[in-house]
C-alpha cells in the first residue's frame, strides 16, 4: 500500500471540501506516519494541529481515506512527527483553479457560435409550449419566459426553488431551448453534482484540466445549474462557484439556478453566495392544484394520442397531489397496464392498478405523524402544541400543523380540532385559512411547510 500516494489523493479531496486558507493552514506538512491493522496514524507538525484536525476534520479525513483504500479503517490517530523527504507532499499553485474575476470588459459581448459540449446537454423535450401553467408556478414561468427573451438583461440570476418533481428542470431547460431558437448562444446545463465532479477532477489533474474547467464553465452565454442546495458545506467548491458566478455576471451572461429551498434556507451556503443568488429574481414553484394536475394529464394524453376518460383523469388528479413526476408516473402505469392486458381505460382499471398505492399514501400520513414531525421541526413540545398556550412561538406551528393535516389527509375540521387537543372546528378552520392566504406571499412560511412535508415523507 503506497501511503504517500494515498495521502496525496486524500489531500486532493480535502482541498475541494475546505477553504484554501484552512487547507494551507492545517494540512500543510501532514502525512501518513503509519498504518497497522486498520489504524491510520497521521503525522502532524504539533499538538495544536492534532487538536484542530481531531475537532474539525476527523470525519472528513476518514471519508477521504475510505475513498482511497479498501483496507479497513478502525481508527485514525495523530502523532507529532517530521515527514521524511519522500513523504512531503506539495501542491503546485497552478492546481488552484479560481482566479479573480476578469473585469476588463463588463459590457455585453456579441453572442458567439456554439460549441457542442455546451448545447448538447439540453433536452429538446423541455419547452415552454408543453409546460402547464397554474397558480402554483405562474410567477416562475413568467420570470423564465422573460429571461429567455432577454438573457443577461433581466432577472440575472434567476433562482427557481421548490420541491422535487414540480417542474424546475423543465422550466430551466425551456429557457435554454427558447434562446437557441433565436440565436447560436453557448448554453451549458449541468447539475451541481456535475460541477462538483468536474472541479474535483480539475484539481487532481493539474493546470491543464484547470484551464479546460474554466473554459467549460466561463466561456458560455447562459449557465444553467440544477440543485444548488448540494453546494451546502462544500467550501472549496463554493469558492470556485463564487468566482465562476462573478465572472459570468460581470460580463452580463445569464445564470439560472434551481434548488429545493430558497437561498437563505440552504444551510452551509456561504453568505456571499446567498446574497448573489438573491440579487436577481427568486421565484418558487409549489404543489399544483387540482385544475393544473388535470391539465397536465390531458396534455400528456393528447401528446400520446390516447383517449382517456374524464373520470380516469379526475381520479388521478384528485388522489396524487404532491409531485408532477409521481402523477405522470401513475398515468404511465395505468396506460401501460391497459395496453399490456388489452383492457379499455376505465376508472375501475385505474383503481385496480393504483388503489393500493393511493391507499398506502393515505394511511401512512396520519395526523399523529404530522404533529410529531412539526414538533420536532419547531422544537416545541407536543403538550404545548396541543394545549391552550397562545404565544406566537406556539400559534404559528399549531396553525401550520392544522393546515398540513387538512391538505395531506383531507379530514374534516371537527376531526382536526379533536386531533389538535380538542380545539373547536372554527379555530381549525381559521388556522387553515390563515396559512392558505399567506403561503404564496411568505417565503419562510412556504419553506417551513415544505420542510415538514419532506420530513414526513422521509419518515414513511
PDB file of N, CA and C in Angstrom, residues 98-103 214 218 243 246-247:
ATOM      1  N   UNK A  98      -9.502  28.734  -9.318  1.00  0.00           N
ATOM      2  CA  UNK A  98     -10.120  30.048  -9.420  1.00  0.00           C
ATOM      3  C   UNK A  98      -9.099  31.171  -9.377  1.00  0.00           C
ATOM      4  N   UNK A  99      -9.399  32.212 -10.074  1.00  0.00           N
ATOM      5  CA  UNK A  99      -8.613  33.441 -10.054  1.00  0.00           C
ATOM      6  C   UNK A  99      -9.587  34.600 -10.003  1.00  0.00           C
ATOM      7  N   UNK A 100      -9.123  35.822  -9.705  1.00  0.00           N
ATOM      8  CA  UNK A 100     -10.041  36.952  -9.645  1.00  0.00           C
ATOM      9  C   UNK A 100     -10.811  37.119 -10.950  1.00  0.00           C
ATOM     10  N   UNK A 101     -11.998  37.706 -10.832  1.00  0.00           N
ATOM     11  CA  UNK A 101     -12.847  37.910 -11.997  1.00  0.00           C
ATOM     12  C   UNK A 101     -12.184  38.870 -12.971  1.00  0.00           C
ATOM     13  N   UNK A 102     -12.255  38.518 -14.232  1.00  0.00           N
ATOM     14  CA  UNK A 102     -11.741  39.397 -15.277  1.00  0.00           C
ATOM     15  C   UNK A 102     -12.777  40.472 -15.549  1.00  0.00           C
ATOM     16  N   UNK A 103     -12.496  41.706 -15.101  1.00  0.00           N
ATOM     17  CA  UNK A 103     -13.441  42.803 -15.270  1.00  0.00           C
ATOM     18  C   UNK A 103     -13.069  43.697 -16.454  1.00  0.00           C
ATOM     19  N   UNK A 214     -12.182  25.905 -16.547  1.00  0.00           N
ATOM     20  CA  UNK A 214     -12.536  27.327 -16.661  1.00  0.00           C
ATOM     21  C   UNK A 214     -13.194  27.619 -17.996  1.00  0.00           C
ATOM     22  N   UNK A 218     -16.900  29.043 -17.989  1.00  0.00           N
ATOM     23  CA  UNK A 218     -16.884  30.507 -18.096  1.00  0.00           C
ATOM     24  C   UNK A 218     -17.048  31.001 -19.525  1.00  0.00           C
ATOM     25  N   UNK A 243     -16.391  32.408  -7.881  1.00  0.00           N
ATOM     26  CA  UNK A 243     -15.598  33.089  -8.908  1.00  0.00           C
ATOM     27  C   UNK A 243     -16.190  32.867 -10.301  1.00  0.00           C
ATOM     28  N   UNK A 246     -19.255  35.176 -10.499  1.00  0.00           N
ATOM     29  CA  UNK A 246     -18.848  36.570 -10.663  1.00  0.00           C
ATOM     30  C   UNK A 246     -18.349  36.850 -12.073  1.00  0.00           C
ATOM     31  N   UNK A 247     -17.569  35.938 -12.607  1.00  0.00           N
ATOM     32  CA  UNK A 247     -17.024  36.108 -13.954  1.00  0.00           C
ATOM     33  C   UNK A 247     -18.162  36.275 -14.968  1.00  0.00           C
TER      34      UNK A 247
END
